[in-house]
XYZ file of C-alpha atoms in Angstrom:
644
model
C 8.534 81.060 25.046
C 11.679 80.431 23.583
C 14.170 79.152 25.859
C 16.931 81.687 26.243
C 20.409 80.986 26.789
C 23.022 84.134 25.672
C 26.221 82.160 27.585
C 26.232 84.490 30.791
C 26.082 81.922 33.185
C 27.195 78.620 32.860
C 24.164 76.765 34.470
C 20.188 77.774 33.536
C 19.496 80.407 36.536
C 16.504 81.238 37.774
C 15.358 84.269 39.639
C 12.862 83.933 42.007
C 10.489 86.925 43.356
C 9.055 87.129 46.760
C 7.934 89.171 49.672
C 6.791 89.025 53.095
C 9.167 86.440 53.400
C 9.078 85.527 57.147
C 5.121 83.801 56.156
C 5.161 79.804 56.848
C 3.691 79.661 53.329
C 6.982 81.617 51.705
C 9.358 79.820 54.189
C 8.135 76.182 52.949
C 8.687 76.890 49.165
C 12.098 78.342 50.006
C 13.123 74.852 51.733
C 11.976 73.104 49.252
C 13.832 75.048 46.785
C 17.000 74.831 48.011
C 17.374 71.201 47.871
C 15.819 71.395 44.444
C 18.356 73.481 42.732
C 20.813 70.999 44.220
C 19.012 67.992 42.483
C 18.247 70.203 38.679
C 21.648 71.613 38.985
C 20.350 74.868 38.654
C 21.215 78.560 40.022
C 18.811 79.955 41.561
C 18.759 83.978 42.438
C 16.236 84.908 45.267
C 15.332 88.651 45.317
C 13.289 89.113 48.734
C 11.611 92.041 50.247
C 10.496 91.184 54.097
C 7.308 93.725 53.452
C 4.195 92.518 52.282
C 3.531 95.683 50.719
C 0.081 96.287 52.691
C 0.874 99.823 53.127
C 3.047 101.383 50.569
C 5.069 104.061 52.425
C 8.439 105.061 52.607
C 9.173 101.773 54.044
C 7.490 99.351 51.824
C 8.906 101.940 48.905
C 12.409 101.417 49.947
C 11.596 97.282 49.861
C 10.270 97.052 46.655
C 13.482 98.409 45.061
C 15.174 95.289 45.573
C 13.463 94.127 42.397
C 15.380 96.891 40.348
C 18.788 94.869 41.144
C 16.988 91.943 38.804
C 19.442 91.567 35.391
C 17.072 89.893 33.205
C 20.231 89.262 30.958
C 21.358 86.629 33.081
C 18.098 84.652 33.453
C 16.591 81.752 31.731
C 13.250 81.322 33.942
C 11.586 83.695 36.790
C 9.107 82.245 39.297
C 6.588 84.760 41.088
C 4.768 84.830 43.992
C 1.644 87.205 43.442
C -0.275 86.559 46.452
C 2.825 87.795 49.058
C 2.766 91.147 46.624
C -0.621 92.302 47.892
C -1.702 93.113 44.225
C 0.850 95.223 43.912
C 1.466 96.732 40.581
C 5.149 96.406 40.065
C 5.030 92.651 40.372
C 3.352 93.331 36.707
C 6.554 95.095 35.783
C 8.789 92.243 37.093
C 6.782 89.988 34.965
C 6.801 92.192 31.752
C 10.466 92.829 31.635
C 10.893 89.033 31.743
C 7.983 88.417 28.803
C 9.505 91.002 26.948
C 12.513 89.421 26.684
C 11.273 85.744 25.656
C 12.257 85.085 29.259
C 9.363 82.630 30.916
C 7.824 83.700 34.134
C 5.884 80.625 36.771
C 3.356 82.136 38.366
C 2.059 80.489 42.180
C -1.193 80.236 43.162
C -2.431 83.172 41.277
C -3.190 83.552 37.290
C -1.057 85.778 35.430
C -1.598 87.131 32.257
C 1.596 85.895 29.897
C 2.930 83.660 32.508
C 3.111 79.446 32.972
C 0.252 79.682 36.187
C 0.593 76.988 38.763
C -2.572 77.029 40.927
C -4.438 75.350 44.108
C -7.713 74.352 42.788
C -8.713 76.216 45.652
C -12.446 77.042 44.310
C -12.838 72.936 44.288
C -11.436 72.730 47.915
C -13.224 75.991 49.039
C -16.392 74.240 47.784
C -15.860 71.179 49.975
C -15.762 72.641 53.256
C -18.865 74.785 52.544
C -20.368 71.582 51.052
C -19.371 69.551 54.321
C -20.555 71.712 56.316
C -24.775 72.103 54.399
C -24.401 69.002 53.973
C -23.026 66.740 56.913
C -24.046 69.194 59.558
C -27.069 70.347 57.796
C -27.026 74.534 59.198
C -29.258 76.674 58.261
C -27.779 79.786 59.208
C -24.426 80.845 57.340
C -22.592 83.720 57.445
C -19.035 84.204 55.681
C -16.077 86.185 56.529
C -14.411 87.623 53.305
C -10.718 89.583 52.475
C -10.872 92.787 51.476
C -13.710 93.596 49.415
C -10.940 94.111 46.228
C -8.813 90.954 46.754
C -8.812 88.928 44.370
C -8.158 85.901 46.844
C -11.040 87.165 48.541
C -13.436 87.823 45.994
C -12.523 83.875 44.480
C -13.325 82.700 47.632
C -16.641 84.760 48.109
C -18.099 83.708 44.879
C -17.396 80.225 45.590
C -19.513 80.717 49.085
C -22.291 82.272 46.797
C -22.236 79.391 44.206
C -22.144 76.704 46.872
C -24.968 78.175 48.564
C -26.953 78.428 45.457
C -26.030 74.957 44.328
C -27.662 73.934 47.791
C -30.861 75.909 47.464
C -29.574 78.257 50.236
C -30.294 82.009 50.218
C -27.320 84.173 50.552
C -28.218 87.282 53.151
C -25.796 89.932 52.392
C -26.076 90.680 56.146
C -24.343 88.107 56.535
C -21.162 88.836 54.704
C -18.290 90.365 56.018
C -14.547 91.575 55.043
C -12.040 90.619 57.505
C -8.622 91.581 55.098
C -7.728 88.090 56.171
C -6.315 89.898 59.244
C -7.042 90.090 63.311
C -8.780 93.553 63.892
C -10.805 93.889 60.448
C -11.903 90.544 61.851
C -13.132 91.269 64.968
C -15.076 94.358 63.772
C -16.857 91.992 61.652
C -17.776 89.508 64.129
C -18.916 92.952 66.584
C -21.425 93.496 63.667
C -22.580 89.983 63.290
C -23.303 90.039 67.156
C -25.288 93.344 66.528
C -27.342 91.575 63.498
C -31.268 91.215 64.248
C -30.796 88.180 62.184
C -30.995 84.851 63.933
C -27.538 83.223 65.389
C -25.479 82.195 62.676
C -25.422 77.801 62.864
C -21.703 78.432 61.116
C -19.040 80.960 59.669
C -16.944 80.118 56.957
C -13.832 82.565 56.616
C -11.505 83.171 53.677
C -8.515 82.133 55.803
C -7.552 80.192 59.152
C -6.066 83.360 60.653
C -9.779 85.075 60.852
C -11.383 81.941 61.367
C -9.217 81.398 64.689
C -10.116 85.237 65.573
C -13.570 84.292 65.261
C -13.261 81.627 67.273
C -10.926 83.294 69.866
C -13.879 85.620 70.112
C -16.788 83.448 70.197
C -15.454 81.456 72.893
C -14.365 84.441 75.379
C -18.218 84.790 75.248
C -19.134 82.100 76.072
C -20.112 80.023 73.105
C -18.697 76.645 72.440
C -17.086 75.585 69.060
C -18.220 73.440 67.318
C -20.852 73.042 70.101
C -22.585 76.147 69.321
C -21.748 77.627 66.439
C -19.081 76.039 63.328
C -16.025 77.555 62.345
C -13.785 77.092 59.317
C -11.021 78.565 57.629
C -8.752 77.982 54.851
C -5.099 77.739 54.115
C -3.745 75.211 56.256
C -1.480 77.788 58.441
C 0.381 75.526 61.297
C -1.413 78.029 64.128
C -4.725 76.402 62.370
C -3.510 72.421 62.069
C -2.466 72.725 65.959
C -5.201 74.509 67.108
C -7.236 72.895 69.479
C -9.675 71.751 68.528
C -8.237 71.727 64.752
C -9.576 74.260 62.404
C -11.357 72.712 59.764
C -9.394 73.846 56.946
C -7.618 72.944 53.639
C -4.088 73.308 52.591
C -1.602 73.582 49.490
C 0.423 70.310 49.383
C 3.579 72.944 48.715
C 6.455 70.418 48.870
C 4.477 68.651 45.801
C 3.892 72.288 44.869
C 7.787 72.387 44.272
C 8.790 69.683 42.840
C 6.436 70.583 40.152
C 7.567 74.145 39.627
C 10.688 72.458 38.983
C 9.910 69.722 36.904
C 7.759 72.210 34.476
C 11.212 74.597 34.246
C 12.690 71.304 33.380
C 10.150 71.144 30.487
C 10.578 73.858 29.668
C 14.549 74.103 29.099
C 14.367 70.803 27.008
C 12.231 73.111 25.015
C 8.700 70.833 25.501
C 5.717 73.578 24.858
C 3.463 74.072 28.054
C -0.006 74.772 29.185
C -1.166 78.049 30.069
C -2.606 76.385 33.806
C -1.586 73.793 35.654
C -3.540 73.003 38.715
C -2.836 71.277 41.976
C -5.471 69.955 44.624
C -5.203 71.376 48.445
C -5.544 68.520 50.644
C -8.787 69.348 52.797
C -8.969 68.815 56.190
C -12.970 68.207 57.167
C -13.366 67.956 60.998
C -12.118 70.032 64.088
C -14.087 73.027 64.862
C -16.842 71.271 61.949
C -17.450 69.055 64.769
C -16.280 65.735 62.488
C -13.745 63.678 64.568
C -10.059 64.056 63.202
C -6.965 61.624 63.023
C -5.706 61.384 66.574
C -2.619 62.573 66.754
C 0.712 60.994 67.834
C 1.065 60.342 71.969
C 3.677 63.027 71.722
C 2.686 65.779 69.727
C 2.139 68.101 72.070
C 5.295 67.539 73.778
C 7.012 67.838 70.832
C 5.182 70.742 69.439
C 6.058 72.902 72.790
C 9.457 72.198 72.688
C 9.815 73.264 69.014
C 7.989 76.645 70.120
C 9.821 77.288 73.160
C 13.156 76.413 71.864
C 12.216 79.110 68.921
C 10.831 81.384 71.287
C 14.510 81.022 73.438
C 16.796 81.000 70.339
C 14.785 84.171 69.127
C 14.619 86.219 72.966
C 18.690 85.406 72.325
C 19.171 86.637 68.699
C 17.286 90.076 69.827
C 19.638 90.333 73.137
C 22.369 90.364 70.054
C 20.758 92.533 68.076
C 20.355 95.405 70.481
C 23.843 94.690 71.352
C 24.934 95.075 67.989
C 23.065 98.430 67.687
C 24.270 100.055 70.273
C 27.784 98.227 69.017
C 27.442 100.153 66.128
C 26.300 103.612 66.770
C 29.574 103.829 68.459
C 31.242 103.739 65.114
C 32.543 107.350 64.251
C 33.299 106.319 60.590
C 32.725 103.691 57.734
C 36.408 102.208 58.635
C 35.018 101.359 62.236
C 32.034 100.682 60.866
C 32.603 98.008 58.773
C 34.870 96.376 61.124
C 32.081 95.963 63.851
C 29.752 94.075 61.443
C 32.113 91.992 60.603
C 32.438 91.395 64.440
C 28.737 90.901 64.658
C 27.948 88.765 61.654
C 29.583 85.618 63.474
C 25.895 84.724 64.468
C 25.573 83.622 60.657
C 27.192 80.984 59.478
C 26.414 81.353 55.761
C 29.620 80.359 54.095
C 29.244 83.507 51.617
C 28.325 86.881 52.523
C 28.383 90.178 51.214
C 27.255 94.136 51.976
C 27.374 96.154 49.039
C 26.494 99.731 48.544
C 26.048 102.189 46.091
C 28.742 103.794 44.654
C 28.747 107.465 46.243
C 27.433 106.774 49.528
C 30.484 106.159 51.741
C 32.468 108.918 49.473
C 33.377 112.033 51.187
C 31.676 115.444 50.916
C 32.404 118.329 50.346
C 29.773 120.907 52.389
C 28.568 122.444 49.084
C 27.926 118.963 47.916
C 25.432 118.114 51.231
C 24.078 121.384 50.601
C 23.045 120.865 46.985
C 21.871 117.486 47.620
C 19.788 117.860 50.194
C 16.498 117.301 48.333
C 18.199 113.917 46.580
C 17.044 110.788 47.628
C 18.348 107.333 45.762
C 15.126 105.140 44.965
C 17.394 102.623 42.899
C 20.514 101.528 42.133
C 24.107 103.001 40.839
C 25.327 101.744 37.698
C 28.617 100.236 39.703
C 28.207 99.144 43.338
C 31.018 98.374 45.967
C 31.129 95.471 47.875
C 32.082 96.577 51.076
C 31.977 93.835 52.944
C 32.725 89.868 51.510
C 33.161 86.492 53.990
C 34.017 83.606 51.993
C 34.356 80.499 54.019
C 35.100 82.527 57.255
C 37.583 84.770 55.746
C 37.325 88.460 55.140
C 38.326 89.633 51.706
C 39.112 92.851 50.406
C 36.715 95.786 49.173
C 36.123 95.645 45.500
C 33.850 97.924 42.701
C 32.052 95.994 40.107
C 29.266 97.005 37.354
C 25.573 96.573 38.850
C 24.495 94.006 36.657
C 26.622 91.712 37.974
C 25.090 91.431 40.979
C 28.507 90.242 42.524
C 32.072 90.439 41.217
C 32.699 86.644 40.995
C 28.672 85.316 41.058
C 28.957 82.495 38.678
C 32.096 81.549 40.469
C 29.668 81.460 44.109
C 26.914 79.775 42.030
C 29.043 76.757 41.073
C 29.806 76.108 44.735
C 26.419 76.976 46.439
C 23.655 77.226 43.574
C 21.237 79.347 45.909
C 22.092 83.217 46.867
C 19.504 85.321 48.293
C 19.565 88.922 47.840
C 17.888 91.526 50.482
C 17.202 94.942 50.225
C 19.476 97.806 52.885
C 17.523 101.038 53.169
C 16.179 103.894 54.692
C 12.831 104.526 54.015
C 12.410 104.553 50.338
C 16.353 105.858 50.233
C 18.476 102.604 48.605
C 21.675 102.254 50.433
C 22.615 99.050 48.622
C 21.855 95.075 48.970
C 22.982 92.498 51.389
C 23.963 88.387 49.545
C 24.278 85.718 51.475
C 24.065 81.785 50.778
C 21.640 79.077 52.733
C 22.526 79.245 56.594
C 21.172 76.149 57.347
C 17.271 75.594 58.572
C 17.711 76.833 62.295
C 17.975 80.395 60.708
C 14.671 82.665 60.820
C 13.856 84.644 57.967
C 12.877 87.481 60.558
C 16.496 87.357 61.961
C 18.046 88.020 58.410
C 15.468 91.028 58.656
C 16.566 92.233 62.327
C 19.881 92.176 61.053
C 20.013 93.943 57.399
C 17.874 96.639 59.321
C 20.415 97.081 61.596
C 22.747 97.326 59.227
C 21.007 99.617 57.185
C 20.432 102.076 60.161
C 24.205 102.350 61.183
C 25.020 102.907 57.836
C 22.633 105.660 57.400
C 23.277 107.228 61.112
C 27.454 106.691 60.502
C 26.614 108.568 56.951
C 24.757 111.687 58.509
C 27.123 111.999 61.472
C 29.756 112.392 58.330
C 27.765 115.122 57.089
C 26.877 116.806 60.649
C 30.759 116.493 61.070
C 31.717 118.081 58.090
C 29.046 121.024 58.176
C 30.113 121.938 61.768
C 33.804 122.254 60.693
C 32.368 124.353 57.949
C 30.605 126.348 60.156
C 33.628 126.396 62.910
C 35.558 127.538 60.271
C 33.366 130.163 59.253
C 33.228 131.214 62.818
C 37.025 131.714 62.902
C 37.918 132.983 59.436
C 37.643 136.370 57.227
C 35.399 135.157 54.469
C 37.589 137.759 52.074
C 41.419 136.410 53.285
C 40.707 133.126 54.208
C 42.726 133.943 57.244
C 41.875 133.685 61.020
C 39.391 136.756 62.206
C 40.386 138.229 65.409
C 38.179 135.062 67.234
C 40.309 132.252 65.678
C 43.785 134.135 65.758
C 43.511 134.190 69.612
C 41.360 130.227 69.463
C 45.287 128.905 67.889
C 47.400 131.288 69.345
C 47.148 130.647 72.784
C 48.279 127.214 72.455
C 51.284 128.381 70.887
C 52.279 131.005 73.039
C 51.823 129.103 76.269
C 54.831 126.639 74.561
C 56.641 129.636 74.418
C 56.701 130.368 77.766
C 56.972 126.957 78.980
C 59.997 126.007 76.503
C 62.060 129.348 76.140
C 61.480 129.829 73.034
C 61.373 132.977 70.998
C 58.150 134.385 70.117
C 57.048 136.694 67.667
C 53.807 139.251 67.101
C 53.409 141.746 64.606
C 50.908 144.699 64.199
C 50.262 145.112 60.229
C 48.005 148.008 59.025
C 47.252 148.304 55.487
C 47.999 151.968 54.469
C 46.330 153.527 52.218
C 43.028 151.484 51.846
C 40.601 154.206 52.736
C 42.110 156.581 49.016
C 42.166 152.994 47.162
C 38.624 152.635 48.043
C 37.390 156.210 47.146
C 39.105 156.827 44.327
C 39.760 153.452 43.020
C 36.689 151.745 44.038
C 36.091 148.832 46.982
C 36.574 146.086 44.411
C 40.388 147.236 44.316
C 40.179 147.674 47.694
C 39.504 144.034 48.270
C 42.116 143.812 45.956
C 44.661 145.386 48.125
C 43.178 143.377 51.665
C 43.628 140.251 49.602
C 47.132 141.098 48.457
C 48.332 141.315 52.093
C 46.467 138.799 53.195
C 48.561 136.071 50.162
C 51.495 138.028 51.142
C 51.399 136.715 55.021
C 50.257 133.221 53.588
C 53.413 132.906 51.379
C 55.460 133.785 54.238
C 53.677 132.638 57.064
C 55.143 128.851 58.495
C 53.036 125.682 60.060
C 53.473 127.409 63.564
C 52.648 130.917 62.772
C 49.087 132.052 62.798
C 47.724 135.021 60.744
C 44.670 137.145 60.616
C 42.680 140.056 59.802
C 41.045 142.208 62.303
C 39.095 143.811 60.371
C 39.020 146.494 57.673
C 43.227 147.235 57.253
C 44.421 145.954 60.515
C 45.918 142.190 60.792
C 48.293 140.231 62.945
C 50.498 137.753 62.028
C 52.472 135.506 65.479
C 53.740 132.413 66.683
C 57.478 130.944 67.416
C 60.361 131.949 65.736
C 62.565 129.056 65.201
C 66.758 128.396 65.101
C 66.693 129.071 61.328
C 64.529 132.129 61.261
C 63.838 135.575 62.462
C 60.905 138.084 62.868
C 63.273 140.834 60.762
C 63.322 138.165 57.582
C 59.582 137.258 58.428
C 58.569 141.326 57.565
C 61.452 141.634 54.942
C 59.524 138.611 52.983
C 56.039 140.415 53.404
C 57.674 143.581 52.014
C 59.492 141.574 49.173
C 56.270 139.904 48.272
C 54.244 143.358 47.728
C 57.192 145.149 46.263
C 56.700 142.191 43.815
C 53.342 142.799 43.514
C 53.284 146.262 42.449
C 55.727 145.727 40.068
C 53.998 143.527 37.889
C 50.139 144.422 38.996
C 49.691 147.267 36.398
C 47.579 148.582 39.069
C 48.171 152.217 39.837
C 48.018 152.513 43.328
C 50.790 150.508 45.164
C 49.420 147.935 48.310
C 52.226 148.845 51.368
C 51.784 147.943 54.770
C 52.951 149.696 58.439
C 54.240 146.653 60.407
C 55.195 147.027 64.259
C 57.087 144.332 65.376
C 57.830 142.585 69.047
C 60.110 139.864 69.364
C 60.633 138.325 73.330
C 61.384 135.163 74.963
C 57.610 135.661 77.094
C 57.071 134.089 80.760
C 53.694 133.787 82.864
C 54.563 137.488 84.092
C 53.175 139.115 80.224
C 49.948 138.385 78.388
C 49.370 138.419 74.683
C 47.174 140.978 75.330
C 50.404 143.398 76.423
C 51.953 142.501 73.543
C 49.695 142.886 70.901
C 49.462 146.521 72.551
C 53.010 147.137 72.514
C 52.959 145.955 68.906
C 50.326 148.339 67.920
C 52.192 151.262 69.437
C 55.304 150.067 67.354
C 53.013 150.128 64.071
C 51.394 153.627 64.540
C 54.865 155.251 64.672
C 56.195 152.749 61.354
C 53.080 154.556 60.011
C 53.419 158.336 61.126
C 57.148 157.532 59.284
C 54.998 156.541 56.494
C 52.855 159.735 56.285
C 55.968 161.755 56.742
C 57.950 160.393 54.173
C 54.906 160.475 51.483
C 54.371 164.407 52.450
């Protein structure tokens, strides 16, 4: 590789990819790195998805899109982690879009293809145990408990049973061979079929990992057998649930804080431009006696003690964090907009410390819209990133700053700024299913925070967000269909249902103030010869004419509708400076108007019977509409008279 540096950042920066992060095995690198980047002076980016990827559904889809926020620009190293990726395939596209660009990529504990791999010798170590246990305990009956038959971690791990058997003149029986996924229930099933087996009692089982080999023992002991009495267990890994077990699991671990220091020494290398090997291995420190039945290092008078009181002050500070995090749902889903919402996660983000934190979104997801725009785009769903994001939300040592837009690829507006002063930022995925909402920053919170709270939490977030966003759209397509409900579709004015729905309100002031109120009975005349002899699209023509013509005059208190075919009402308050006789002089002045300049050779007139009162609680709208109506028919038998 050559080793990149284009000036974008002022220290080498390193990304580093990883998922499932709440595993021990993830968690201990993480430590470790921290304090490392401090000691290199080096940035270093962490792009984390909390999946493991085991399932690939909406979920997992919407996690792995955190790795689309990655600007290789930026980047002088990456560091993967293939064995948290389940084997997924897009860890090969992180890794070629880094190759591709001359940038270097450290591979852990797996061999990739292109990349610097830093391994566990974990075929030597396998070989051990299996050794230890043909050879100290001399058994004659082994069986072994594989991952899934297509892991690659399994399959290692299973050939190195097979060669280790051979090398000890042992026959493998295939009976004898099992896939527990390195999980509980695949497990279990496996040990139901070895209990079924005609084949004689097995003297030991090796497993893949420590977290089948403690199901196995789990269910070998509710049965009655005794371990290592009866029957030898071991595992593999080195988990903590294993190395506190009692009795230990026999077992073998990564030495990962070594592990560390020499991921960081080789990018050292590496920037001072020194060529490296393809492999570089590292040898797990085996652990040969617990459930073997060898006698182990006795552990410290206090262990126990100690151990407990690390679990159940975890277990307390954990039952705690939840009680908040319920709280802070329900906290949020009382938000009825992104104003309020924003201001209650800032109220319920004090639980982290982190002396930089950030929410940002993509760019069109808080905008408003429009009810054509939720109808078209009801089929879209975001499975990456905009081009510009906005950072909602930004703490910088306990103070709240402004919103702010800024280009994608920057990650953050002022990053190498944040760098200088914290050299670790880790970057977590906000979603919906596989629907990207945006990405949450924050710097190291100190070692009493749980990766699973940071989870809790930016899954919170990401559900108010998304609920806040669709009771938007449920708001604005039930004013679009309220005001469907009350208005013509031709006019745009009230139909008979909303003139009486805003009305009301108005006239009731009337009566209780005094004040002078208004109602006038308009018929179009003419409409039914316009439409026969001129067609209906004129006829529209002439509705819509009136229909502007009562909008022009029409004030903020009066209300105005159409009834239906040529009829419409136009009401409310007449105030000090006007009067219901210049209210119909302006509708006549604004046809008159019209059919001057329309070139249209029918003229659009209107019959208009008008009632003006100062109304108490002894008359009803109702009465006066009627009244009205009678004062319009005779306006329009003057109308037929006069045209005869």
């Amino acid at each position: 590789f050559a080793v990149r540096n284009e000036g974008n950042m002022s220290k080498k920066t390193i990304a580093v990819c990883m998922a499932d992060i709440d595993e021990h095995y993830n968690d201990s690198f993480l430590r470790n790195f921290r304090d490392l980047a401090k000691k290199y002076d080096y940035n270093v980016l962490y792009f984390y998805s909390f999946s493991g990827f085991y399932f690939m559904d909406s979920h997992d889809l919407g996690e792995k899109n955190i790795f689309q926020l990655i600007n290789y620009n930026m980047l002088d190293a990456v560091v993967v982690f293939p064995l948290t990726f389940s084997g997924r395939s897009f860890l090969e596209e992180i890794i070629e879009n880094a190759t591709s660009r001359s940038i270097p990529v450290i591979s852990i504990d797996q061999e990739k293809e292109g990349c610097i791999n830093l391994c566990f010798d974990e075929t030597d170590a396998m070989n051990m145990i299996i050794s230890h246990v043909l050879e100290e305990h001399d058994v004659k009956h082994v069986n072994f408990i594989s991952g899934g038959k297509e892991d690659v971690c399994g399959k290692r791990r299973l050939e190195t049973f097979r060669r280790c058997m051979e090398a000890h003149g042992r026959e493998v029986e295939e009976e004898r061979i099992g896939y527990g996924d390195f999980w509980h229930e695949p497990t279990i099933k496996v040990m139901d079929r070895f209990m079924a087996s005609d084949l004689p009692f097995p003297d030991a089982i090796i497993c893949a990992n420590d977290s089948m080999a403690i199901t196995a023992y789990d269910y070998l002991t509710k049965r009655g057998y005794k371990v290592p009495g009866d029957v030898i267990v071991t595992g593999y890994d080195g988990i903590l649930e294993a190395l506190h077990h009692t009795p230990t699991i026999t077992t073998a671990r990564r030495d990962i804080a070594a592990a560390s220091v020499k991921i960081f020494e080789l990018l050292d290398r590496l920037f001072h431009g020194e060529k490296l090997d393809e492999v570089y291995m590292m040898e797990p420190e085996t652990m040969l006696y617990g459930t073997c039945g060898c006698k182990g290092p006795e552990m410290p008078e206090n262990h126990y003690n100690d151990l407990m009181r690390g679990l159940y002050g975890n277990l307390s500070a954990t039952r705690y964090f939840l009680m908040d995090q319920i709280r802070m749902s329900a906290y949020l889903t009382k938000a009825e907009n992104f104003v309020e919402l924003f201001e209650g996660i800032k109220e319920c983000s004090t639980k982290f410390t982190n002396k930089y934190f950030a929410i940002c979104i993509v760019d069109d997801f808080v905008a408003d819209e429009e009810f054509s725009d939720i109808v078209e785009n009801t089929q879209f769903r975001r499975t990456g990133y905009s081009s510009y994001m906005n950072r909602m939300l930004y703490r910088k040592d306990g103070e709240w700053q402004g919103m702010i837009d800024f280009s994608t690829k920057d990650l953050l507006p002022d990053l190498e700024e944040i760098l200088d002063d914290c050299s670790n930022l880790y970057f977590f995925p906000l979603h919906i299913h596989d629907q990207t909402i945006g990405y949450g920053v924050m710097s190291y919170g100190g070692d009493d925070m749980e990766m699973t709270w940071y989870y809790q939490f930016f899954m919170n977030i990401s559900n108010a967000l998304d609920l806040t966003k669709n009771q938007h759209r449920q708001h604005t397509i039930i004013q679009n269909l309220e005001n469907k409900y009350i208005h013509d579709p031709l006019t745009g004015l009230y139909n008979r249902r909303g003139f009486y729905q805003h009305i009301k309100r108005k006239f009731r002031y009337c009566v209780e103030s005094g004040t002078e109120f208004m109602l006038l009975s308009i018929d179009l005349n003419g409409l039914k010869i316009i439409n026969d002899t001129y067609g209906h699209a004129d006829g529209d023509i002439a509705i819509s004419t009136l229909a502007k013509a009562l909008q022009n005059v029409a004030g903020p208190e009066d209300s105005c509708a159409r009834f239906g075919g040529d009829e419409f009402v136009a009401a409310g308050p007449v105030g000090p400076e006007s009067s219901a006789e210049e209210f119909v002089q302006k509708i006549r002045d604004y046809l008159k108007e019209f059919n001057e300049s329309s070139g249209k050779e029918y003229e659009v007139d209107a019959s208009i019977g008008m009632v003006k009162l100062v109304p108490d609680s002894a008359i009803t709208l109702e009465e006066i509409l009627k009244e009205a109506d009678v004062r319009m028919y005779e306006e329009k038998v003057r109308h037929h008279k006069q045209r005869k």
